[in-house]
Coordinates of C-alpha atoms in Angstrom, one line a residue:
Chain A
M194 CA 0.0 0.0 0.0
S195 CA 1.5 3.3 -1.0
L196 CA 0.2 6.8 -0.3
N197 CA 0.5 9.2 -3.2
F198 CA 0.5 12.8 -2.1
G199 CA -0.5 13.9 -5.5
N200 CA -3.7 12.0 -5.1
L201 CA -4.5 13.8 -1.9
L202 CA -4.0 17.2 -3.5
G203 CA -6.1 16.1 -6.5
A204 CA -8.9 15.1 -4.1
L205 CA -8.9 18.3 -2.1
P206 CA -10.9 20.6 -4.5
G207 CA -13.7 18.1 -4.5
G208 CA -13.6 18.2 -0.7
I209 CA -13.9 21.9 -0.8
A210 CA -16.9 21.8 -3.1
Q211 CA -18.7 19.2 -1.0
G212 CA -17.8 21.0 2.2
I213 CA -19.4 24.2 1.0
I214 CA -22.5 22.3 -0.1
W215 CA -22.7 20.7 3.4
G216 CA -22.1 24.1 4.8
F217 CA -25.6 25.2 3.8
M218 CA -27.0 22.4 5.8
A219 CA -24.7 23.4 8.7
L220 CA -26.1 26.9 8.5
G221 CA -29.6 25.4 9.0
V222 CA -28.4 23.3 11.9
Y223 CA -26.8 26.5 13.4
I224 CA -30.1 28.3 13.3
T225 CA -31.9 25.6 15.3
F226 CA -29.1 24.4 17.5
R227 CA -27.3 27.6 18.4
L228 CA -29.9 30.4 17.9
L229 CA -33.2 28.5 18.8
G230 CA -31.4 26.3 21.4
T231 CA -33.0 23.0 20.2
S232 CA -32.0 20.1 18.2
D233 CA -34.0 19.6 15.0
L234 CA -33.9 16.0 13.7
T235 CA -36.1 16.8 10.7
V236 CA -32.9 17.6 8.8
D237 CA -32.1 13.9 8.1
G238 CA -35.4 13.7 6.1
S239 CA -35.5 17.2 4.6
F240 CA -32.0 16.9 3.3
T241 CA -33.1 13.9 1.2
T242 CA -36.3 15.8 0.3
G243 CA -34.2 18.6 -1.2
G244 CA -32.2 16.0 -3.2
A245 CA -35.3 14.1 -4.4
V246 CA -37.2 17.2 -5.4
T247 CA -34.3 18.7 -7.3
V248 CA -33.5 15.5 -9.2
M249 CA -37.1 14.9 -10.2
L250 CA -37.6 18.5 -11.3
V251 CA -34.4 18.5 -13.3
L252 CA -35.5 15.3 -15.0
A253 CA -38.8 16.9 -15.8
G254 CA -37.0 19.7 -17.6
V255 CA -37.2 22.4 -14.9
N256 CA -34.3 24.8 -14.8
P257 CA -31.8 23.5 -12.2
V258 CA -31.7 26.8 -10.3
V259 CA -35.5 26.9 -10.1
A260 CA -35.4 23.3 -9.0
L261 CA -33.2 24.2 -6.1
L262 CA -35.6 27.0 -5.1
I263 CA -38.5 24.7 -5.1
A264 CA -36.5 22.1 -3.1
A265 CA -35.8 24.8 -0.5
I266 CA -39.5 25.5 -0.3
A267 CA -40.2 21.8 0.2
G268 CA -37.7 22.0 3.1
I269 CA -39.5 25.0 4.5
L270 CA -42.8 23.1 4.5
A271 CA -41.1 20.1 6.3
G272 CA -39.7 22.5 8.9
T273 CA -43.1 24.1 9.3
V274 CA -44.7 20.7 10.0
T275 CA -42.1 20.0 12.8
G276 CA -42.7 23.5 14.1
F277 CA -46.4 23.0 14.3
L278 CA -46.0 19.6 16.0
H279 CA -43.8 21.2 18.6
T280 CA -45.7 24.4 19.3
V281 CA -49.3 23.6 18.6
F282 CA -49.3 20.1 20.1
D283 CA -46.5 20.6 22.6
I284 CA -44.5 17.6 21.3
P285 CA -40.9 17.9 22.4
A286 CA -38.8 19.4 19.6
I287 CA -36.5 16.4 19.2
L288 CA -39.5 14.0 19.0
A289 CA -41.4 16.3 16.6
G290 CA -38.4 16.3 14.4
I291 CA -38.1 12.5 14.4
L292 CA -41.8 12.2 13.5
T293 CA -41.4 14.5 10.5
Q294 CA -38.2 12.8 9.5
F295 CA -39.9 9.4 9.7
A296 CA -42.8 10.6 7.6
L297 CA -40.5 12.1 5.1
Y298 CA -39.0 8.8 4.3
S299 CA -42.2 7.7 2.7
I300 CA -42.8 11.1 1.1
N301 CA -39.2 11.1 -0.3
L302 CA -39.7 7.7 -1.8
A303 CA -43.0 8.9 -3.4
I304 CA -41.3 11.9 -4.8
M305 CA -38.7 9.7 -6.5
G306 CA -41.5 7.5 -8.0
M307 CA -41.0 4.8 -5.4
A308 CA -37.3 4.3 -6.4
A309 CA -34.6 4.3 -3.8
N310 CA -32.4 6.4 -6.0
R311 CA -32.7 8.5 -9.2
G312 CA -29.9 9.8 -11.3
I313 CA -29.5 12.8 -13.6
P314 CA -28.1 11.5 -17.0
V315 CA -24.6 12.8 -17.6
G316 CA -24.3 15.8 -19.9
K317 CA -28.0 16.1 -20.7
Y318 CA -28.7 19.0 -18.4
V319 CA -26.8 22.2 -17.6
L320 CA -25.8 22.2 -13.9
Y321 CA -23.9 25.0 -12.2
V322 CA -22.8 22.7 -9.4
T323 CA -21.5 19.3 -10.6
S324 CA -18.5 17.1 -9.8
R325 CA -17.7 17.2 -13.6
N326 CA -16.7 20.9 -13.1
I327 CA -15.2 21.2 -9.7
P328 CA -13.7 24.8 -9.9
G329 CA -17.0 26.0 -11.4
S330 CA -18.9 24.3 -8.6
I331 CA -16.7 25.8 -5.9
L332 CA -17.3 29.3 -7.4
A333 CA -21.0 28.9 -7.8
A334 CA -21.5 27.3 -4.3
G335 CA -19.1 29.8 -2.8
L336 CA -21.0 32.8 -4.2
L337 CA -24.3 31.4 -3.1
A338 CA -22.9 30.7 0.4
A339 CA -21.6 34.3 0.6
A340 CA -25.0 35.7 -0.5
L341 CA -26.9 33.6 2.0
I342 CA -24.6 34.4 4.9
A343 CA -25.1 38.1 4.1
L344 CA -28.9 37.5 4.1
L345 CA -28.8 35.7 7.5
Y346 CA -26.5 38.4 8.9
W347 CA -29.0 41.0 7.8
Y348 CA -32.1 39.1 9.0
F349 CA -30.8 38.3 12.5
G350 CA -29.9 42.0 12.9
T351 CA -33.5 43.1 12.1
Q352 CA -36.3 43.6 14.7
H353 CA -37.9 40.3 13.6
G354 CA -34.6 38.3 13.6
S355 CA -33.6 39.8 16.9
A356 CA -36.9 38.7 18.3
M357 CA -36.1 35.2 17.1
R358 CA -32.7 35.2 18.8
A359 CA -34.4 36.5 22.0
T360 CA -36.8 33.5 21.8
G361 CA -33.9 31.1 21.6
C362 CA -32.1 32.8 24.4
N363 CA -34.8 33.4 27.0
Q364 CA -38.5 32.5 26.3
E365 CA -39.8 34.3 29.5
M366 CA -38.1 37.5 28.5
A367 CA -39.3 37.2 24.9
K368 CA -42.9 36.8 26.0
A369 CA -42.7 39.7 28.4
Q370 CA -41.6 41.8 25.4
S371 CA -44.7 40.7 23.5
I372 CA -42.9 38.3 21.2
N373 CA -45.0 35.4 20.0
I374 CA -42.4 32.7 20.7
N375 CA -44.4 29.9 19.0
S376 CA -44.5 31.7 15.7
M377 CA -40.8 32.5 16.0
K378 CA -40.0 28.8 16.6
V379 CA -42.1 27.7 13.6
I380 CA -40.4 30.3 11.3
G381 CA -37.0 29.2 12.7
F382 CA -37.6 25.5 12.0
A383 CA -38.9 26.4 8.5
M384 CA -36.0 28.6 7.7
A385 CA -33.5 26.0 8.9
N386 CA -35.0 23.2 6.9
G387 CA -35.1 25.5 3.8
F388 CA -31.3 25.7 4.1
V389 CA -31.0 21.9 4.7
A390 CA -33.1 21.1 1.6
L391 CA -31.2 23.5 -0.5
S392 CA -28.0 21.7 0.6
G393 CA -29.5 18.3 -0.3
G394 CA -30.5 19.7 -3.7
L395 CA -27.1 21.0 -4.3
L396 CA -25.5 17.7 -3.4
S397 CA -27.8 15.8 -5.6
Q398 CA -26.8 18.0 -8.6
Y399 CA -23.1 17.8 -7.6
Q400 CA -23.1 14.0 -7.4
G401 CA -25.6 13.5 -10.2
F402 CA -28.2 11.5 -8.2
A403 CA -30.5 11.5 -5.2
D404 CA -30.6 8.6 -2.8
I405 CA -33.2 7.8 -0.2
N406 CA -30.5 7.4 2.4
M407 CA -28.4 10.5 1.5
G408 CA -29.6 12.4 4.5
R409 CA -28.9 9.7 7.1
G410 CA -26.9 11.2 9.9
A411 CA -27.0 14.6 8.3
I412 CA -27.7 16.2 11.7
V413 CA -24.4 14.8 13.1
I414 CA -22.5 16.1 10.1
G415 CA -24.2 19.5 10.4
L416 CA -23.3 19.6 14.1
A417 CA -19.7 18.6 13.4
A418 CA -19.4 21.5 10.9
V419 CA -20.9 23.9 13.4
I420 CA -18.7 22.8 16.2
I421 CA -15.5 22.6 14.1
G422 CA -16.2 26.1 12.8
E423 CA -16.8 27.5 16.3
V424 CA -13.6 25.9 17.7
L425 CA -11.6 27.2 14.8
G426 CA -13.2 30.6 14.8
N427 CA -12.6 31.1 18.5
A428 CA -9.0 29.9 18.2
L429 CA -8.3 32.3 15.3
L430 CA -10.3 35.4 16.1
G431 CA -11.2 34.9 19.8
K432 CA -13.1 37.9 21.1
H433 CA -13.2 39.5 17.6
L434 CA -15.4 36.7 16.3
N435 CA -18.7 38.5 15.5
F436 CA -21.9 37.1 14.2
A437 CA -20.9 37.3 10.5
G438 CA -17.7 35.6 11.4
R439 CA -19.6 32.8 13.2
L440 CA -21.7 32.2 10.1
I441 CA -18.7 32.1 7.8
F442 CA -16.9 29.7 10.1
V443 CA -19.9 27.4 10.1
V444 CA -19.3 26.9 6.3
V445 CA -15.6 26.7 6.9
G446 CA -16.4 23.9 9.4
G447 CA -18.2 22.0 6.7
I448 CA -15.2 22.4 4.4
I449 CA -12.8 21.1 7.1
Y450 CA -15.1 18.2 7.8
Y451 CA -14.8 17.2 4.2
F452 CA -11.0 17.6 4.2
V453 CA -11.0 15.1 7.0
I454 CA -13.0 12.7 4.9
V455 CA -10.8 13.2 1.9
I456 CA -7.8 12.4 4.1
V457 CA -9.4 9.4 5.6
L458 CA -10.2 8.1 2.2
W459 CA -6.7 8.9 1.0
L460 CA -5.2 6.9 3.9
K461 CA -7.3 4.1 2.5
L462 CA -9.0 3.7 5.8
D463 CA -12.3 1.8 5.7
S464 CA -14.8 4.6 5.0
N465 CA -17.4 2.5 6.8
Y466 CA -16.0 3.8 10.0
L467 CA -16.5 7.4 9.0
K468 CA -19.8 7.8 10.8
L469 CA -18.4 6.3 13.9
L470 CA -15.5 8.7 13.7
T471 CA -17.8 11.7 13.1
A472 CA -20.0 10.7 16.1
V473 CA -17.0 10.4 18.4
V474 CA -15.6 13.8 17.3
V475 CA -19.0 15.5 17.8
A476 CA -19.4 13.8 21.2
I477 CA -16.0 15.0 22.3
F478 CA -16.5 18.5 21.2
L479 CA -20.0 18.7 22.9
A480 CA -18.4 17.2 26.1
V481 CA -15.4 19.4 26.3
P482 CA -17.1 22.6 27.6
N483 CA -19.0 20.5 30.2
L484 CA -15.9 18.7 31.3
Q485 CA -14.0 22.0 31.6
A486 CA -16.8 23.2 34.0
K487 CA -16.6 19.9 35.9
S488 CA -12.8 20.1 36.3
K489 CA -13.4 23.2 38.4
T490 CA -16.3 22.0 40.5
S491 CA -17.6 18.5 41.0
F492 CA -18.7 16.2 43.8
R493 CA -15.6 14.1 43.2
L494 CA -13.4 17.2 43.8
A495 CA -15.4 18.3 46.8
G496 CA -15.1 14.8 48.3
K497 CA -11.4 14.8 47.8
R498 CA -11.0 18.2 49.4
S499 CA -13.1 17.1 52.3
M500 CA -11.1 13.9 52.9
K501 CA -7.8 15.9 52.7
S502 CA -9.0 18.5 55.2
S503 CA -10.2 15.8 57.6
R504 CA -6.9 14.0 57.4
E505 CA -5.1 17.3 58.2
D506 CA -7.4 17.8 61.2
A507 CA -6.5 14.3 62.5
Chain B
M12 CA -59.4 58.9 38.7
K13 CA -59.0 56.3 36.1
T14 CA -59.1 52.6 37.0
M15 CA -56.0 51.1 35.6
L16 CA -56.4 47.5 36.8
R17 CA -59.6 45.7 37.6
V18 CA -59.3 42.1 39.0
N19 CA -62.9 40.9 39.1
N20 CA -63.8 37.8 41.1
V21 CA -60.8 35.9 39.9
C22 CA -60.3 32.2 40.8
K23 CA -57.4 29.9 40.0
T24 CA -56.9 26.3 41.2
F25 CA -53.7 24.4 40.4
N26 CA -53.7 20.7 39.8
P27 CA -57.5 20.4 40.1
G28 CA -58.8 16.9 41.0
T29 CA -55.5 15.7 42.2
I30 CA -54.0 15.2 45.6
N31 CA -51.9 18.4 45.0
E32 CA -55.0 20.5 44.3
K33 CA -54.3 24.0 45.5
I34 CA -56.8 26.9 45.4
A35 CA -54.3 29.7 44.7
L36 CA -56.8 32.5 44.0
N37 CA -60.2 32.4 45.7
H38 CA -62.6 35.0 44.2
V39 CA -60.1 37.9 44.3
N40 CA -61.3 41.4 43.7
L41 CA -58.9 44.3 43.4
E42 CA -59.0 47.7 41.7
L43 CA -56.0 50.0 41.1
E44 CA -56.4 53.6 40.3
E45 CA -54.0 55.3 37.9
S46 CA -50.6 55.8 39.5
D47 CA -51.4 53.7 42.5
F48 CA -48.2 52.1 43.9
V49 CA -49.4 49.0 45.7
T50 CA -47.2 46.7 47.8
V51 CA -48.4 43.1 48.2
I52 CA -47.5 41.0 51.2
G53 CA -48.5 37.7 52.6
G54 CA -47.1 34.3 53.7
N55 CA -45.8 31.6 51.4
G56 CA -48.5 30.3 49.2
A57 CA -50.8 33.2 50.0
G58 CA -51.3 34.0 46.3
K59 CA -49.2 37.1 45.8
S60 CA -47.2 35.9 42.9
T61 CA -50.2 34.0 41.5
M62 CA -52.1 37.2 41.4
L63 CA -49.3 38.9 39.5
N64 CA -49.1 36.0 37.1
A65 CA -52.8 36.1 36.6
V66 CA -52.6 39.8 35.6
A67 CA -49.5 39.1 33.4
G68 CA -51.4 36.2 31.7
V69 CA -48.9 33.4 32.4
W70 CA -51.9 30.9 32.3
P71 CA -55.7 31.3 31.8
I72 CA -57.7 31.9 34.9
D73 CA -60.6 29.6 35.9
E74 CA -63.2 32.2 36.7
G75 CA -63.6 36.0 36.7
S76 CA -62.2 38.7 34.5
I77 CA -59.2 41.0 34.3
F78 CA -59.3 44.5 32.8
I79 CA -56.2 46.6 32.2
D80 CA -57.0 50.3 31.4
E81 CA -60.6 49.3 30.5
T82 CA -59.4 46.5 28.1
D83 CA -60.6 43.0 28.9
V84 CA -57.4 41.0 28.8
T85 CA -58.9 37.8 30.3
G86 CA -58.7 35.9 27.0
L87 CA -55.2 37.1 26.0
P88 CA -52.1 35.1 26.6
D89 CA -49.1 36.8 28.1
Y90 CA -47.3 38.0 25.0
K91 CA -50.6 39.5 23.6
R92 CA -51.2 41.6 26.7
A93 CA -47.6 42.4 27.2
Y94 CA -48.1 45.7 25.3
L95 CA -49.9 46.9 28.5
I96 CA -47.6 45.4 31.1
G97 CA -44.1 45.9 32.3
R98 CA -42.6 43.0 34.3
V99 CA -39.7 42.4 36.5
F100 CA -39.1 38.9 37.9
Q101 CA -37.7 37.6 41.1
D102 CA -34.8 35.8 39.2
P103 CA -32.5 38.5 37.7
M104 CA -31.8 36.1 34.8
T105 CA -35.4 36.0 33.7
G106 CA -35.9 39.5 32.4
T107 CA -33.1 39.8 30.0
A108 CA -31.5 37.8 27.1
A109 CA -28.0 36.9 28.3
D110 CA -26.5 36.2 24.8
M111 CA -27.6 39.6 23.5
Q112 CA -26.0 43.0 24.0
I113 CA -27.4 45.6 26.4
E114 CA -28.5 47.8 23.5
E115 CA -30.1 44.8 21.7
N116 CA -32.1 44.0 24.8
L117 CA -33.2 47.6 25.1
A118 CA -34.2 47.8 21.4
L119 CA -36.3 44.7 21.9
A120 CA -38.0 46.3 24.9
A121 CA -38.5 49.6 23.0
R122 CA -40.7 47.7 20.5
R123 CA -42.9 46.0 23.1
G124 CA -46.4 45.8 21.7
M125 CA -45.3 47.0 18.3
K126 CA -44.9 45.2 15.0
R127 CA -41.4 43.8 14.6
G128 CA -40.4 44.2 10.9
L129 CA -37.3 43.9 8.8
S130 CA -35.7 47.2 9.7
W131 CA -32.5 47.2 11.8
N132 CA -33.1 46.4 15.5
V133 CA -30.7 48.8 17.1
K134 CA -30.9 52.1 15.2
N135 CA -28.4 54.9 15.7
A136 CA -31.2 57.3 16.5
D137 CA -32.2 55.1 19.5
R138 CA -28.7 54.6 20.8
Q139 CA -28.6 58.2 22.2
M140 CA -31.9 57.6 24.0
F141 CA -30.6 54.3 25.4
R142 CA -27.4 55.9 26.6
E143 CA -29.3 58.6 28.5
K144 CA -31.7 56.1 30.1
L145 CA -28.8 53.8 31.1
A146 CA -27.0 56.8 32.6
T147 CA -29.9 57.4 35.0
L148 CA -29.3 54.0 36.5
G149 CA -25.9 55.2 37.7
L150 CA -24.2 51.9 37.1
G151 CA -22.0 52.9 34.2
L152 CA -23.8 50.7 31.8
E153 CA -24.1 53.5 29.3
D154 CA -20.4 52.9 28.4
R155 CA -20.9 49.2 27.9
M156 CA -23.9 49.2 25.5
Q157 CA -22.3 46.5 23.3
T158 CA -21.6 44.2 26.3
K159 CA -23.5 40.9 26.4
V160 CA -26.0 41.0 29.2
G161 CA -24.8 37.6 30.5
L162 CA -21.6 39.4 31.7
L163 CA -23.5 41.7 34.1
S164 CA -24.1 41.1 37.8
G165 CA -27.6 40.1 39.1
G166 CA -28.2 43.7 40.3
Q167 CA -27.1 45.2 37.0
R168 CA -29.4 42.8 35.1
Q169 CA -32.3 43.6 37.4
A170 CA -31.8 47.3 37.0
L171 CA -31.7 46.8 33.2
T172 CA -34.9 44.7 33.4
L173 CA -36.5 47.5 35.3
L174 CA -35.5 50.0 32.6
M175 CA -36.7 47.6 29.9
A176 CA -40.1 47.2 31.6
T177 CA -40.6 50.9 31.7
L178 CA -38.9 52.0 28.4
Q179 CA -42.4 51.9 26.8
K180 CA -44.6 53.3 29.5
P181 CA -46.7 50.4 30.7
K182 CA -50.3 50.7 31.9
I183 CA -49.2 48.6 34.8
L184 CA -45.8 47.6 36.2
L185 CA -45.6 44.2 37.9
L186 CA -42.7 43.6 40.3
D187 CA -42.5 40.1 41.6
E188 CA -40.1 40.2 44.6
H189 CA -37.7 41.7 42.2
T190 CA -35.1 42.4 44.9
A191 CA -35.4 39.1 46.8
A192 CA -32.5 37.4 45.0
L193 CA -30.1 40.4 45.5
D194 CA -27.7 41.1 48.4
P195 CA -29.0 43.8 50.8
K196 CA -26.9 46.6 49.3
T197 CA -27.9 45.9 45.7
A198 CA -31.5 45.3 46.7
K199 CA -31.6 48.8 48.2
L200 CA -30.1 50.2 45.0
V201 CA -32.7 48.5 42.8
L202 CA -35.5 49.5 45.2
D203 CA -34.4 53.1 45.1
L204 CA -34.3 53.0 41.3
T205 CA -37.8 51.5 41.3
K206 CA -39.1 54.3 43.4
E207 CA -37.5 56.9 41.2
I208 CA -38.7 55.4 37.9
V209 CA -42.2 54.8 39.2
E210 CA -42.5 58.4 40.6
E211 CA -41.1 60.0 37.6
N212 CA -43.4 58.2 35.1
H213 CA -46.4 58.1 37.5
L214 CA -46.6 54.3 36.8
T215 CA -49.4 52.2 38.2
T216 CA -47.4 49.6 40.1
M217 CA -47.9 46.3 42.0
M218 CA -44.9 45.1 43.9
V219 CA -44.8 41.8 45.8
T220 CA -42.3 41.8 48.6
H221 CA -41.4 39.7 51.6
N222 CA -40.0 42.7 53.4
M223 CA -42.7 44.3 55.7
R224 CA -40.7 47.4 56.2
D225 CA -40.4 48.0 52.5
A226 CA -44.1 47.2 52.1
I227 CA -45.0 49.9 54.6
N228 CA -42.5 52.5 53.5
I229 CA -43.0 52.3 49.7
G230 CA -46.1 53.2 47.7
N231 CA -49.4 54.7 48.6
R232 CA -51.3 51.4 49.3
L233 CA -50.7 48.0 50.8
I234 CA -52.6 44.8 50.5
M235 CA -52.1 41.6 52.4
M236 CA -53.1 38.3 51.0
D237 CA -53.8 35.0 52.6
E238 CA -55.1 31.7 51.2
G239 CA -55.9 33.2 47.8
K240 CA -57.8 36.2 49.2
V241 CA -57.1 39.9 49.8
L242 CA -57.2 40.1 53.6
L243 CA -56.3 43.7 54.1
D244 CA -56.3 46.8 51.9
V245 CA -54.7 49.9 53.5
R246 CA -54.0 53.2 51.8
G247 CA -53.1 56.9 52.3
E248 CA -52.6 58.2 55.8
E249 CA -53.6 55.0 57.4
K250 CA -50.8 53.2 55.5
K251 CA -48.2 55.8 56.4
N252 CA -48.9 55.3 60.1
L253 CA -48.7 51.5 60.0
T254 CA -46.0 49.6 61.9
V255 CA -44.8 46.1 61.4
E256 CA -46.5 45.2 64.7
D257 CA -49.8 46.6 63.5
L258 CA -49.5 44.5 60.3
M259 CA -49.0 41.3 62.3
K260 CA -51.9 42.1 64.6
K261 CA -54.1 42.9 61.6
F262 CA -53.1 39.7 60.0
E263 CA -54.0 37.7 63.0
A264 CA -57.3 39.4 63.4
A265 CA -58.3 39.1 59.8
S266 CA -57.2 35.5 59.3
G267 CA -57.9 34.2 62.8
E268 CA -54.5 32.5 62.7
E269 CA -51.3 32.7 64.6
F270 CA -48.7 34.7 62.7
A271 CA -45.9 32.7 64.1
N272 CA -45.4 30.4 61.1
D273 CA -45.0 33.2 58.7
Q274 CA -43.1 35.5 60.9
A275 CA -39.7 34.2 59.8
L276 CA -40.6 34.7 56.2
L277 CA -42.1 38.1 56.4
S278 CA -38.8 39.6 57.6
K279 CA -39.1 42.8 59.6

C-alpha cells in the first residue's frame, strides 16, 4: 500500500466543493441548534427531500436553479410541520423532528417515484454545481454561500430576527416583550430546513443523483461542521469573532469536515468507520465545555477536598 | 381617577382533581387607580405571585375577569397583553436575554407591543436615548452598551430589566419580589431605582415583597393576601402610620390564625 501525495492534492478541490455544499446544511443546523437552542432532527429527512425534489424536477426539464428554489420551499414546508407539531401540540422538539423525518422517508420515496435512487443522466442538463466541473462548482456554491450568509446576517440584525434570537435565548423575556415565541419557533424551524433542503438539492446536482439514504446522519455532520467552525473561529479570532464571522466559520467547518473525509479516504481507511469517527468527534466537542466546567467544581473534587482536610485535622 | 387595573372575582386552582389540588386565587377582587403604587405582602402560598401572574397572563384563569386600562385581557395570553404590562421577575436572569447585547435588549423592549419588521433592530437614533436612560441607573452601563447582558451582575441585570419594563410606559408595572435574590446593598439600590422610575413616570405599580418594612415605606397602598384572598387593603394616611406590629396584629385578626409560622418569612 502506498500513499501518493498527488492523489490527496487532487482530491482536495472536490472536498472543498462538497464542504461548501454541506455548509448550507450546517447553517440550517446552526439556526436551530445555536440560535433557537433546540436540536431539530427533521434535517435527516428534509436533506433527502431537497435532493429528491431537485433531481425529479431537473429530470422533468425544470431549470436546475428553479429546481433548487422549489427544493428549498419543500424543506421550509417540512420544517413548518415540525414547528407545528412542537408548538401547537407541545410535542418535544426532538420527537417532533423525528416524527417528521420518519414521515418524510415515505414522502421522499413517493417523490422519487418509489425508487430508492434517481440519477441525472450525464451531460444532458446544464448544472452549475457538478462534480464534472469542480472549480466552477466551488465558485457557484461559494458565491451562493456568501450571499446567503449576508442574508442571514442582515435578517438576524433586524427587529424580527432579533426577536427570534431572544426567543432562543430566553423565552420568558421574549414573552414579556410581547414576542410570539411559538410563531418565532415555527419560522426558525422552517428557515433552517429550507437551508437543509437547499443543501440536499445542491449535493444531488453535484453527485448527479438523489438517494433515499443520502440524509442519514446529516444532523451529526451538520453539528460537526458547526462545532469545528466554532472551535476554529474562537481559536483564530477569539473575542473579535462577530456574528458574520460565526456564520462564515460554520461553512468553513463544513469544508474542514470534508477535508478530514478526503484524508481518511486517501489513507485508504475503511470509509465504513467514518460515521463512527464523526459521532466520536462531535461527542468529544460537545463534552469538552462541560468537562471543563466539571474540572473546576464537582462532587468528586469536593469529596477529595473534604477527605484531605479531615486528614489534616486528624 | 381612572381605574388602571380591575381584577374581578378571579379564581385559579392548580392541579384540580389531584392530591396536589391548590386553590391559589379564591374570588379575588382588586382595583388599582391610575398611578397607585401597591405593595403586596402575605405568607408563602398566599397567592401574591399567583395574582401577579394572573394579571400578566402566564396561564388562563378559571373564573372571573381582568381589565387593564378598560381593556378586557382575560382571553389574551401573556405575549398578547404584554403591550400593556411591564414585568420584573424575582430571578435576575429571567428578564433579559443573556446572549444579546445591552442595546439589543433595550431595542427589543423599545418595541414591546409593536410590530417587529425587517428594519434594523438597534438604530443609531435610538442609541442616544438608550445611553441617556442607562446613565440614569448610575451603574456605568451607558459605556458598555455592546456588552452581552450575560456578563452583568444580578443587580445590574435587574436594573436593566426595570429599565426595559418601563422604556415603553406600561399601563401597569408588575414587580414580583424583584429584589429578593439580591444582596442587601444591591437590593436597596434596585429598590431606590424602582421608586425613582415609578414616581417620575407616574406608573401604576404592583410590587410583591417579603419585606414588611419596604411594604410599609414604599407606595401609597398596601394589600395583604392569605389563602388566595385579599385580607387587608390599607391606603393613604392609614398606611403611612402602619407599623410592622400593626400589620402582624391585623393579619391575626383578619385570618384568625397565629402569625408565628410566617413570621420568619415576612422579615421585619
